[in-house]
XYZ file of C-alpha atoms in Angstrom:
675
model
C -22.355 -10.820 23.903
C -23.425 -12.450 20.927
C -25.285 -10.623 18.104
C -28.325 -12.771 17.079
C -30.110 -9.567 14.779
C -30.041 -5.784 13.471
C -33.427 -4.148 12.429
C -34.839 -1.840 11.248
C -38.703 -1.054 10.382
C -40.261 2.215 8.823
C -36.773 4.220 8.722
C -35.295 6.527 5.631
C -35.082 4.178 2.060
C -37.277 0.459 4.186
C -40.494 0.327 4.242
C -41.838 -2.330 7.274
C -39.599 -4.531 9.296
C -35.955 -5.780 7.547
C -34.148 -7.761 10.041
C -30.404 -8.032 9.356
C -29.682 -11.812 10.590
C -26.159 -11.823 12.481
C -26.417 -15.202 14.139
C -22.730 -17.051 13.867
C -20.876 -14.510 12.837
C -18.963 -14.503 15.857
C -18.375 -18.226 15.412
C -15.106 -19.221 13.248
C -14.496 -17.769 10.567
C -17.774 -16.862 9.027
C -18.332 -13.409 9.933
C -18.840 -11.180 6.992
C -22.908 -10.468 6.203
C -22.531 -9.204 2.405
C -25.694 -6.324 0.934
C -25.654 -5.948 -2.727
C -27.518 -2.963 -4.019
C -27.140 -0.022 -6.858
C -26.699 3.297 -5.610
C -29.680 4.266 -4.497
C -30.936 1.120 -3.468
C -30.842 1.646 0.769
C -27.113 0.553 1.235
C -26.316 4.168 2.892
C -30.027 3.925 4.835
C -28.795 0.946 6.478
C -25.360 2.632 7.338
C -27.137 5.539 8.684
C -29.959 3.856 10.539
C -26.935 1.829 13.077
C -25.269 5.106 13.379
C -28.690 6.395 14.319
C -29.482 3.616 17.301
C -25.720 5.122 18.882
C -25.528 8.971 17.500
C -29.755 9.361 17.865
C -30.751 13.071 16.254
C -28.560 15.517 18.487
C -25.698 14.080 16.292
C -24.587 17.302 13.588
C -22.886 15.040 11.409
C -25.717 12.831 11.227
C -28.120 15.634 10.374
C -25.553 17.760 7.844
C -27.500 16.538 4.746
C -27.132 17.765 0.315
C -25.354 20.945 -0.008
C -26.193 22.860 2.589
C -23.461 24.827 4.821
C -25.784 24.121 7.788
C -27.021 21.286 9.656
C -30.523 20.988 10.006
C -32.196 20.892 12.849
C -33.189 17.792 15.229
C -37.213 18.306 13.937
C -36.145 18.774 10.399
C -34.144 15.775 10.683
C -36.665 13.614 11.505
C -40.000 14.614 9.834
C -37.947 15.929 7.178
C -37.418 19.534 5.314
C -39.851 19.301 1.608
C -37.153 19.511 -1.167
C -33.787 18.709 0.556
C -34.104 15.745 3.095
C -37.106 13.526 2.865
C -36.551 12.527 6.566
C -36.629 9.677 8.798
C -39.345 7.737 8.682
C -40.698 6.019 5.650
C -42.606 7.726 2.938
C -44.960 5.810 2.106
C -44.587 3.779 5.303
C -46.603 7.420 6.676
C -48.575 7.682 3.556
C -49.936 3.756 4.602
C -50.678 5.417 8.384
C -47.624 3.743 10.236
C -45.958 6.827 12.659
C -43.092 4.356 13.810
C -39.378 4.091 13.062
C -37.117 1.896 14.717
C -33.410 0.256 14.297
C -32.505 -2.054 17.490
C -29.482 -4.320 17.927
C -30.386 -7.389 19.428
C -27.869 -10.160 21.554
C -27.865 -13.024 24.091
C -25.614 -12.494 27.169
C -25.356 -14.893 29.141
C -28.168 -16.933 28.339
C -30.829 -13.238 28.039
C -31.692 -11.902 25.351
C -31.063 -8.073 25.321
C -31.918 -5.561 22.558
C -30.778 -1.549 22.037
C -33.729 0.132 20.518
C -34.703 3.967 19.647
C -37.903 4.316 18.103
C -39.162 7.823 16.252
C -42.720 8.449 16.922
C -44.389 10.933 14.563
C -47.765 13.137 16.537
C -50.146 15.632 15.616
C -49.812 14.665 11.713
C -45.925 14.520 11.520
C -45.903 18.045 12.745
C -43.340 17.195 15.829
C -42.485 13.531 17.242
C -41.117 11.887 19.777
C -37.799 9.958 20.506
C -37.843 6.623 22.550
C -34.746 4.429 23.424
C -34.895 0.738 25.061
C -31.515 -0.670 26.391
C -31.437 -4.635 28.188
C -32.863 -7.609 28.946
C -36.485 -7.490 26.298
C -38.392 -8.852 29.492
C -37.271 -5.386 31.909
C -35.160 -2.994 29.589
C -34.068 0.665 30.486
C -35.813 3.547 29.436
C -35.604 7.089 28.754
C -31.754 9.296 30.112
C -30.845 5.683 32.003
C -31.158 3.400 28.746
C -29.492 6.365 26.286
C -26.609 6.592 29.197
C -25.880 2.556 28.748
C -26.394 3.030 24.960
C -23.764 5.860 25.229
C -21.916 3.450 27.475
C -21.603 0.500 24.458
C -20.596 2.100 21.912
C -20.332 6.372 22.999
C -21.363 8.534 19.469
C -18.398 10.374 18.622
C -16.708 6.760 18.600
C -19.803 6.285 15.955
C -17.712 6.386 13.261
C -14.842 3.659 13.433
C -17.549 1.886 13.291
C -19.631 2.688 10.724
C -18.247 4.218 7.805
C -18.188 5.472 4.322
C -14.805 3.586 2.917
C -13.943 6.011 0.356
C -14.465 8.896 3.888
C -12.088 6.812 6.123
C -8.741 8.499 4.168
C -10.113 11.849 6.904
C -8.146 10.044 8.939
C -5.076 9.732 7.317
C -5.482 13.134 5.744
C -5.253 14.662 9.656
C -3.016 17.055 10.019
C -3.986 18.583 13.293
C -4.815 15.752 15.564
C -8.786 16.048 14.655
C -9.626 12.559 16.129
C -6.833 12.587 18.974
C -9.612 12.267 21.828
C -12.229 10.183 20.255
C -9.250 7.727 19.538
C -8.519 8.662 24.003
C -11.713 7.352 24.757
C -12.091 4.360 21.981
C -8.684 3.411 24.054
C -9.911 3.862 27.119
C -7.835 6.598 28.250
C -10.589 9.750 28.336
C -11.208 8.623 31.957
C -8.241 9.303 33.013
C -8.300 13.053 31.120
C -11.617 13.774 32.786
C -10.386 12.213 36.686
C -7.268 15.027 36.021
C -9.794 17.940 35.504
C -11.787 16.933 38.251
C -8.598 17.273 40.478
C -7.650 20.458 38.626
C -10.872 21.763 39.601
C -10.590 20.563 43.677
C -6.748 22.398 43.905
C -8.074 25.779 42.497
C -11.614 25.606 45.085
C -8.595 24.713 47.748
C -5.862 28.073 46.534
C -8.620 30.561 46.117
C -10.026 30.283 49.950
C -7.107 32.393 50.758
C -7.471 35.315 47.794
C -9.246 38.541 48.376
C -11.941 39.552 47.259
C -11.336 41.696 44.413
C -7.954 39.325 43.280
C -11.442 37.080 43.040
C -13.170 38.057 40.945
C -10.243 38.908 39.045
C -9.164 35.067 38.544
C -12.707 33.864 38.148
C -13.980 36.337 35.120
C -10.353 35.763 33.515
C -11.242 31.766 33.990
C -14.655 32.604 32.241
C -13.581 34.475 29.800
C -11.193 31.979 29.080
C -13.777 28.543 29.190
C -15.867 30.942 27.145
C -13.150 31.260 24.754
C -12.685 27.635 24.835
C -16.060 26.830 24.361
C -15.437 29.156 21.081
C -12.259 26.860 19.872
C -14.305 23.559 20.019
C -17.687 24.808 18.430
C -15.222 26.459 15.416
C -13.363 22.949 16.184
C -16.615 21.116 15.287
C -17.376 23.381 12.350
C -13.802 22.449 10.551
C -14.510 18.883 11.126
C -17.967 18.889 9.726
C -16.443 20.979 7.153
C -13.461 18.496 5.936
C -16.044 15.368 6.437
C -18.876 17.521 3.954
C -15.500 18.092 1.993
C -14.135 14.030 1.809
C -18.617 13.325 0.792
C -18.815 16.149 -2.278
C -15.743 14.760 -3.354
C -16.169 10.777 -3.482
C -19.770 11.701 -5.461
C -18.197 14.130 -7.580
C -15.362 11.165 -8.518
C -18.226 8.717 -8.688
C -21.087 11.283 -11.340
C -17.522 11.690 -13.892
C -17.521 7.564 -13.535
C -20.471 7.412 -14.502
C -20.464 10.368 -16.544
C -17.547 9.106 -18.482
C -18.794 5.597 -19.094
C -21.861 7.206 -20.965
C -19.588 7.617 -23.849
C -19.765 5.569 -25.976
C -15.889 6.667 -27.651
C -17.411 5.758 -31.181
C -15.784 8.816 -32.359
C -13.089 7.771 -34.974
C -9.687 8.527 -34.941
C -8.797 11.128 -36.813
C -12.078 12.967 -35.649
C -10.924 12.842 -31.880
C -7.560 13.716 -33.157
C -9.196 16.877 -34.746
C -10.813 17.805 -32.262
C -7.697 17.375 -29.870
C -5.426 19.778 -31.836
C -8.197 22.166 -32.252
C -8.512 22.043 -28.679
C -4.327 22.504 -28.164
C -4.160 25.413 -30.054
C -6.261 27.029 -28.761
C -5.019 26.418 -24.994
C -1.525 28.182 -26.632
C -3.355 31.121 -28.341
C -5.194 31.158 -24.842
C -2.222 31.055 -22.345
C -0.120 33.015 -24.785
C -2.635 35.821 -24.687
C -3.226 35.397 -21.561
C 0.355 36.592 -20.284
C -0.006 39.321 -23.232
C -2.939 40.791 -20.256
C -1.090 39.711 -17.147
C 1.690 42.135 -17.857
C 0.538 44.918 -19.015
C -3.083 45.137 -17.016
C -2.986 45.169 -13.229
C -0.115 48.213 -13.541
C -2.397 50.056 -15.607
C -5.746 49.069 -15.890
C -6.227 52.362 -13.535
C -5.777 54.393 -15.586
C -7.320 53.035 -18.297
C -10.879 53.013 -17.264
C -10.495 55.895 -15.084
C -9.515 59.149 -17.473
C -10.526 62.483 -15.212
C -8.374 61.025 -12.546
C -5.801 60.977 -15.211
C -6.697 64.487 -16.266
C -6.844 65.771 -12.822
C -2.973 64.812 -11.775
C -2.262 65.786 -15.456
C -3.395 69.283 -14.335
C -1.299 69.453 -10.548
C 1.741 67.691 -12.777
C 1.429 70.213 -15.263
C 1.216 73.416 -12.216
C 3.679 72.080 -10.542
C 6.467 71.669 -13.206
C 5.705 74.890 -14.880
C 4.395 77.446 -12.150
C 7.490 80.860 -11.381
C 7.615 79.459 -7.709
C 9.031 82.305 -6.701
C 6.008 84.450 -7.881
C 3.741 82.198 -6.414
C 5.867 82.197 -2.588
C 4.741 85.933 -3.135
C 1.217 85.153 -3.552
C 1.421 83.691 -0.006
C 3.596 85.945 2.090
C 1.670 88.264 0.721
C -1.505 88.789 -0.211
C -3.077 87.688 2.923
C -1.027 90.979 4.577
C -2.460 92.566 1.457
C -6.192 91.913 1.793
C -6.491 92.520 5.445
C -5.238 95.598 5.037
C -7.234 96.377 2.279
C -10.354 95.677 4.636
C -9.508 98.998 7.025
C -9.306 100.742 3.261
C -12.488 100.507 1.576
C -15.823 102.945 2.060
C -17.580 101.570 5.471
C -13.503 100.510 6.385
C -13.452 96.937 8.424
C -12.102 96.517 11.499
C -10.637 92.603 12.344
C -8.875 91.674 15.798
C -5.707 89.429 15.531
C -7.769 85.982 15.842
C -10.123 86.950 12.774
C -7.035 88.060 10.890
C -4.650 85.204 11.477
C -8.257 83.267 10.516
C -8.541 85.052 7.198
C -4.931 84.723 6.066
C -4.860 81.264 6.793
C -7.923 80.669 4.045
C -5.587 82.645 1.540
C -3.169 80.574 1.834
C -5.402 77.368 1.734
C -7.303 78.663 -1.513
C -4.283 79.060 -3.020
C -3.262 75.832 -2.121
C -6.688 74.053 -2.873
C -6.016 76.708 -6.778
C -2.272 74.666 -6.960
C -0.611 78.028 -6.115
C 1.508 76.459 -3.841
C 4.769 77.924 -1.241
C 7.763 76.202 -2.453
C 9.158 74.208 -5.039
C 7.015 71.311 -4.705
C 3.028 70.469 -4.365
C 3.251 68.472 -0.695
C 1.520 65.418 -2.341
C 4.698 65.858 -4.336
C 7.209 66.760 -1.507
C 9.137 63.545 -1.310
C 9.975 63.767 -5.142
C 12.860 65.729 -7.083
C 11.906 67.765 -9.198
C 13.411 65.234 -12.558
C 11.110 62.610 -11.234
C 7.812 64.780 -10.860
C 8.826 66.135 -14.869
C 9.317 61.913 -15.521
C 5.650 61.862 -13.873
C 4.163 64.428 -15.769
C 5.256 62.999 -18.564
C 3.552 59.617 -18.020
C 0.727 60.969 -17.075
C 0.490 62.643 -20.595
C 1.378 59.720 -22.840
C -1.577 57.844 -20.055
C -3.890 61.338 -20.780
C -3.205 61.330 -24.523
C -2.732 57.359 -25.881
C -5.376 55.696 -22.958
C -7.816 55.447 -24.834
C -6.578 54.117 -27.739
C -4.313 52.069 -25.497
C -7.576 50.811 -23.519
C -9.735 49.948 -26.781
C -6.845 47.387 -28.183
C -6.617 46.068 -24.874
C -10.941 45.995 -24.447
C -10.158 44.111 -27.968
C -8.131 40.939 -26.268
C -9.741 40.738 -23.304
C -12.841 39.872 -26.063
C -10.556 37.370 -27.618
C -9.526 35.953 -24.491
C -14.112 35.475 -24.514
C -14.091 34.353 -27.667
C -11.224 31.693 -27.658
C -12.412 31.192 -24.074
C -15.750 30.243 -25.443
C -14.941 27.945 -28.295
C -12.745 26.312 -25.987
C -15.960 25.071 -24.105
C -17.929 24.670 -27.773
C -15.492 21.856 -28.684
C -15.472 20.029 -25.000
C -19.478 19.806 -25.221
C -19.223 19.190 -28.797
C -16.772 15.970 -28.210
C -19.202 14.752 -24.876
C -22.069 15.079 -26.960
C -20.178 13.009 -30.498
C -19.548 10.307 -28.046
C -22.959 10.346 -26.846
C -24.979 7.299 -28.404
C -28.425 8.368 -27.271
C -30.523 11.651 -26.316
C -31.225 9.347 -23.362
C -27.135 8.953 -22.442
C -27.094 12.922 -24.078
C -29.738 14.451 -21.340
C -28.412 12.214 -18.216
C -24.420 13.501 -19.243
C -26.170 17.562 -19.016
C -27.493 16.345 -15.733
C -24.284 15.742 -14.783
C -22.470 17.901 -15.132
C -24.662 20.385 -14.245
C -24.634 18.533 -10.635
C -20.753 18.166 -10.556
C -21.073 21.515 -10.764
C -23.346 22.599 -8.110
C -21.083 20.031 -6.840
C -17.773 21.756 -6.932
C -19.599 25.196 -5.188
C -20.326 23.170 -3.253
C -16.461 21.747 -2.875
C -15.555 25.360 -2.595
C -17.424 26.558 -0.788
C -16.754 24.006 2.251
C -13.161 24.639 1.670
C -14.007 28.192 2.634
C -15.431 27.554 5.195
C -13.225 24.459 6.750
C -10.273 27.357 6.189
C -12.129 30.389 7.686
C -12.942 27.722 11.154
C -9.841 26.911 11.877
C -8.395 30.672 11.770
C -11.088 30.915 14.206
C -9.934 27.877 16.476
C -6.823 28.657 16.343
C -7.216 32.562 17.521
C -9.689 31.239 20.279
C -6.991 28.692 21.504
C -4.607 32.062 21.459
C -7.317 33.390 23.124
C -7.859 31.462 25.856
C -4.171 30.690 26.311
C -4.006 34.956 27.465
C -6.453 34.622 29.697
C -5.003 31.375 31.101
C -1.975 33.908 31.956
C -3.676 36.668 33.038
C -5.274 34.111 36.144
C -2.066 32.835 36.634
C -0.515 36.633 37.026
C -3.085 37.402 39.834
C -2.618 34.448 41.805
C 0.837 35.480 41.423
C 1.025 37.469 44.884
C -0.571 35.198 47.115
C 0.659 31.744 45.403
C 2.958 31.385 49.034
C -0.090 31.837 51.110
C -2.495 29.620 48.692
C 0.209 26.700 48.348
C -0.021 26.827 52.838
C -3.016 24.799 52.036
C -2.262 21.053 52.972
C -5.335 20.297 51.203
C -4.422 21.773 48.259
C -0.905 20.807 48.211
C -2.317 17.366 47.976
C -4.426 17.863 45.149
C -1.634 18.990 42.796
C 0.682 15.907 43.489
C -2.051 14.295 42.701
C -3.168 15.615 39.611
C 0.826 15.318 38.506
C 0.491 11.817 39.655
C -2.621 11.088 37.453
C -0.603 13.354 34.577
C 2.453 11.536 34.996
C 0.257 8.264 34.122
C -1.653 9.247 31.290
C 1.721 10.150 29.696
C 2.637 6.254 30.886
C -0.725 5.052 29.390
C -0.911 6.608 25.721
C 3.173 6.658 25.042
C 2.805 2.726 26.031
C -1.160 2.366 23.974
C 0.667 4.982 20.952
C 3.165 2.823 20.705
C 1.104 0.160 20.745
C -1.042 1.269 18.304
C 2.013 1.961 16.178
C 3.300 -1.390 16.071
C -0.489 -2.937 14.769
C -0.580 -0.044 11.770
C 2.347 -0.755 10.522
C 1.893 -4.532 10.981
C -1.642 -4.056 9.053
C 0.313 -1.235 6.594
C 2.756 -4.433 5.571
C 0.161 -6.043 4.725
C -2.561 -4.030 2.875
C 0.508 -1.946 1.602
C 1.909 -4.732 0.596
C 2.923 -3.817 -3.108
C 3.429 -0.184 -2.746
C 6.908 1.155 -2.741
C 5.696 4.517 -1.371
C 4.864 3.859 1.960
C 6.372 1.446 3.691
C 5.834 2.733 7.571
C 3.617 4.546 9.215
C 4.851 6.449 12.745
C 2.154 8.133 15.042
C 3.239 11.698 17.807
C 1.560 12.076 20.387
C -2.080 13.374 19.241
C -1.903 10.106 16.841
C -1.571 12.251 14.164
C -0.070 9.846 10.994
C 3.510 9.980 9.275
C 4.480 8.174 6.124
C 7.982 6.973 5.612
C 9.189 5.211 2.365
C 11.430 2.072 2.389
C 14.841 4.548 2.637
C 12.804 5.693 5.946
C 12.321 8.938 4.394
C 9.345 10.722 4.608
C 6.675 11.056 2.168
C 4.266 14.032 1.753
C 0.508 13.055 2.244
C -0.294 14.672 -0.069
C 1.692 13.132 -2.745
C -0.525 9.928 -1.889
C -3.283 8.694 -3.620
C -7.121 8.699 -2.426
C -6.868 5.224 -3.066
C -3.453 4.824 -0.684
C -4.635 6.833 1.804
C -7.954 5.221 1.805
C -6.245 2.168 3.095
C -3.543 4.100 5.074
C -7.122 4.677 7.204
C -8.180 1.248 7.425
C -5.219 -0.276 8.964
C -5.471 2.167 11.443
C -9.242 1.207 11.980
C -8.227 -1.806 12.076
C -5.899 -1.671 14.624
C -7.627 0.265 16.583
C -9.984 -1.669 16.613
C -7.720 -4.564 17.672
C -6.601 -2.187 20.586
C -9.577 -1.434 21.990
C -11.116 -5.168 22.246
C -14.423 -3.206 21.938
C -17.351 -5.459 21.345
C -19.880 -4.069 18.008
C -20.563 -4.655 14.819
C -18.765 -3.134 11.715
C -20.919 -1.407 8.875
C -18.562 -0.431 5.834
C -20.802 1.185 2.791
C -18.593 0.648 -0.481
C -15.676 -0.518 1.944
C -13.864 -1.215 -1.879
C -14.387 2.778 -2.885
C -11.044 3.773 -5.044
C -9.045 1.022 -4.211
C -7.353 -0.848 -7.439
C -8.444 -3.994 -8.157
C -4.516 -5.745 -7.026
C -5.294 -3.495 -3.621
C -8.749 -4.961 -3.460
C -7.982 -8.670 -3.648
C -5.615 -7.644 -0.444
C -8.922 -6.009 1.289
C -10.975 -9.627 0.763
C -8.147 -11.738 1.460
C -7.173 -9.893 5.107
C -8.799 -6.803 6.059
C -12.407 -7.715 5.702
C -12.103 -11.204 7.378
C -10.729 -9.636 10.243
C -12.402 -6.516 10.866
C -15.473 -6.955 12.516
C -17.277 -9.986 13.993
C -20.106 -9.603 12.731
C -18.585 -7.407 9.391
C -21.235 -5.770 6.961
C -20.326 -4.827 4.035
C -22.600 -2.527 1.413
C -20.923 -3.072 -2.329
C -23.239 -2.430 -5.175
C -22.196 -4.785 -7.659
C -19.524 -3.252 -10.128
C -17.564 -3.428 -6.265
C -17.724 -7.194 -6.023
C -17.163 -9.532 -9.008
C -17.076 -12.956 -8.820
C -14.038 -12.679 -8.663
C -13.809 -10.711 -5.670
C -17.266 -13.182 -4.413
C -14.811 -16.342 -4.318
C -11.803 -14.304 -2.555
C -14.015 -13.777 -0.034
C -16.581 -16.433 -0.317
C -15.381 -18.995 2.707
C -15.547 -16.029 5.260
C -19.290 -15.288 4.172
C -21.931 -16.197 6.492
C -24.594 -14.878 4.559
C -26.010 -12.819 1.673
C -28.524 -10.436 0.951
C -29.343 -8.583 -1.827
C -32.353 -5.087 -1.767
C -34.236 -4.685 -3.863
C -36.097 -0.764 -4.415
C -37.747 0.001 -7.450
C -39.534 2.928 -6.447
C -36.893 4.306 -3.779
C -39.164 4.485 -0.975
C -39.792 0.584 -0.644
C -36.597 -1.251 0.329
C -36.252 -4.619 1.095
C -33.584 -7.175 1.965
C -34.059 -10.493 0.186
C -31.808 -13.085 1.153
C -29.510 -15.077 -1.376
C -28.320 -18.216 -1.724
C -24.894 -19.353 -0.363
């Protein structure tokens, strides 16, 4: 395969047809196409177009846009949703009457030009759309399901993130703690078909084994297996929700970091050293006062707040305790013992006497005793609620309530004053910080932009908290469904246990089991060998990209391809002690190793390629990683990422350069730049 071009027509930010020339990128060392553009010019549109070509609008990760927790529907994603998402169709092209948007990849194979193309056609004034896929020789391409299957064989949609990615987001590969990429990695490395075959053989074994089961047992087994399948389906749903939330979280954090950097750049640093010191000294004093006040409130309020704020409950509790400690216990006992019977007897002596049967007499006496208890006249030494307390402890509790009763209002007034003071300290701190920020903003325009960015960062912070909560909930639910599925599996096994000997008499069942075990041994052996090969490759790349670091010197992969990190002494390093930039380098090492192991010929596209990487490691990436990362490799940096120094380091590997021109945000064009 020799790649020819990557083409976009009327899609996202691109109006008209734009083509990236990929020819000659697989010949020799000039494998890189460099496409520069400012933020918002259309770099991410190029990346998303490539994802859309292979994944289609059905891919949920593509349809998760903005800060919302829910993905757009296919229709909303393609046609747009007012106020949230503009859609796949370029806005300017739509206004000009164009109703087609497409993305395609062209290559030659055996001298024949091939093309993979996905086209969206707007219908009925863009109230509906159709999606068309073509694949194969341009003169006689496949279409429909056949084309979709061929496209998925070239690059399955779950593997798209390995080839088209944002440099700042790949650290999710390094952050994985529970094997979220294991399935995708196995498919990338050609192991997926073995697992699929094992499932098929297992299904056949189960079908044969059940032929000897009684009908009622068969019904119970099927019900248990159906319940297990449903639990695993729910587990998969929660796993996808967790992964989506984690990816959204990484995206939000990257956006917040970029905005925070822009906000810091707006500050001109015009304050004098003495003025700045005055602000910071006052902020330190306020912080100390807040901490002292917080400690006092934390010590007092949690234990006594209910007694400060509910005086009527304090009064009622005190009354019960007071009666308990001052009442004549012997009198209370006599009342409970004698009053009910005396009342019954008195009914027979009144004029027009009342005669009760035995049950009525018992009920009346019980009602009288209950009335006495309600009024606080309790037979015995203790109120039922206080039965476990000694007389001494009851008196101490009564004295404590007496203090709350007499001092509650005054104490609460004092604590309210402390809370008001805390609010004043917080307000003053915020005011000083705002004044400090505004004092270093030199123009009204900068001040307005600063406030706009601050508001946006606040919204992103709320979205980050929401994503973290959703991720945590999905993880708990995922584990819960996994446990539930295991329980149903065990129930099915238990149901069949009694008939196991009979089932094993079936020759076909025994053969299927032998085939399944052989395939499982083969899969484990292949996985072990590939895992070791990938681990060796990763460590080769880590030795290159993390050479200046003393923190991480090697990586190990477990059976699920989860990475653990080790320093030069072989001691394990916590992933939480590794910076975001270093995790990005580790993730790129993994992607580099996986691509070599998979030996799959697909262009690689990297948006924001240098992300949070410092200058030393940027040089390593440009010198060692990018020349090997893809053939072709399309890099989408901002002007500030790729300086003249970067161009010099990477220059001999760059086959073509483009600049994105986009005046109004909806008219992006690719402009060739002379080498």
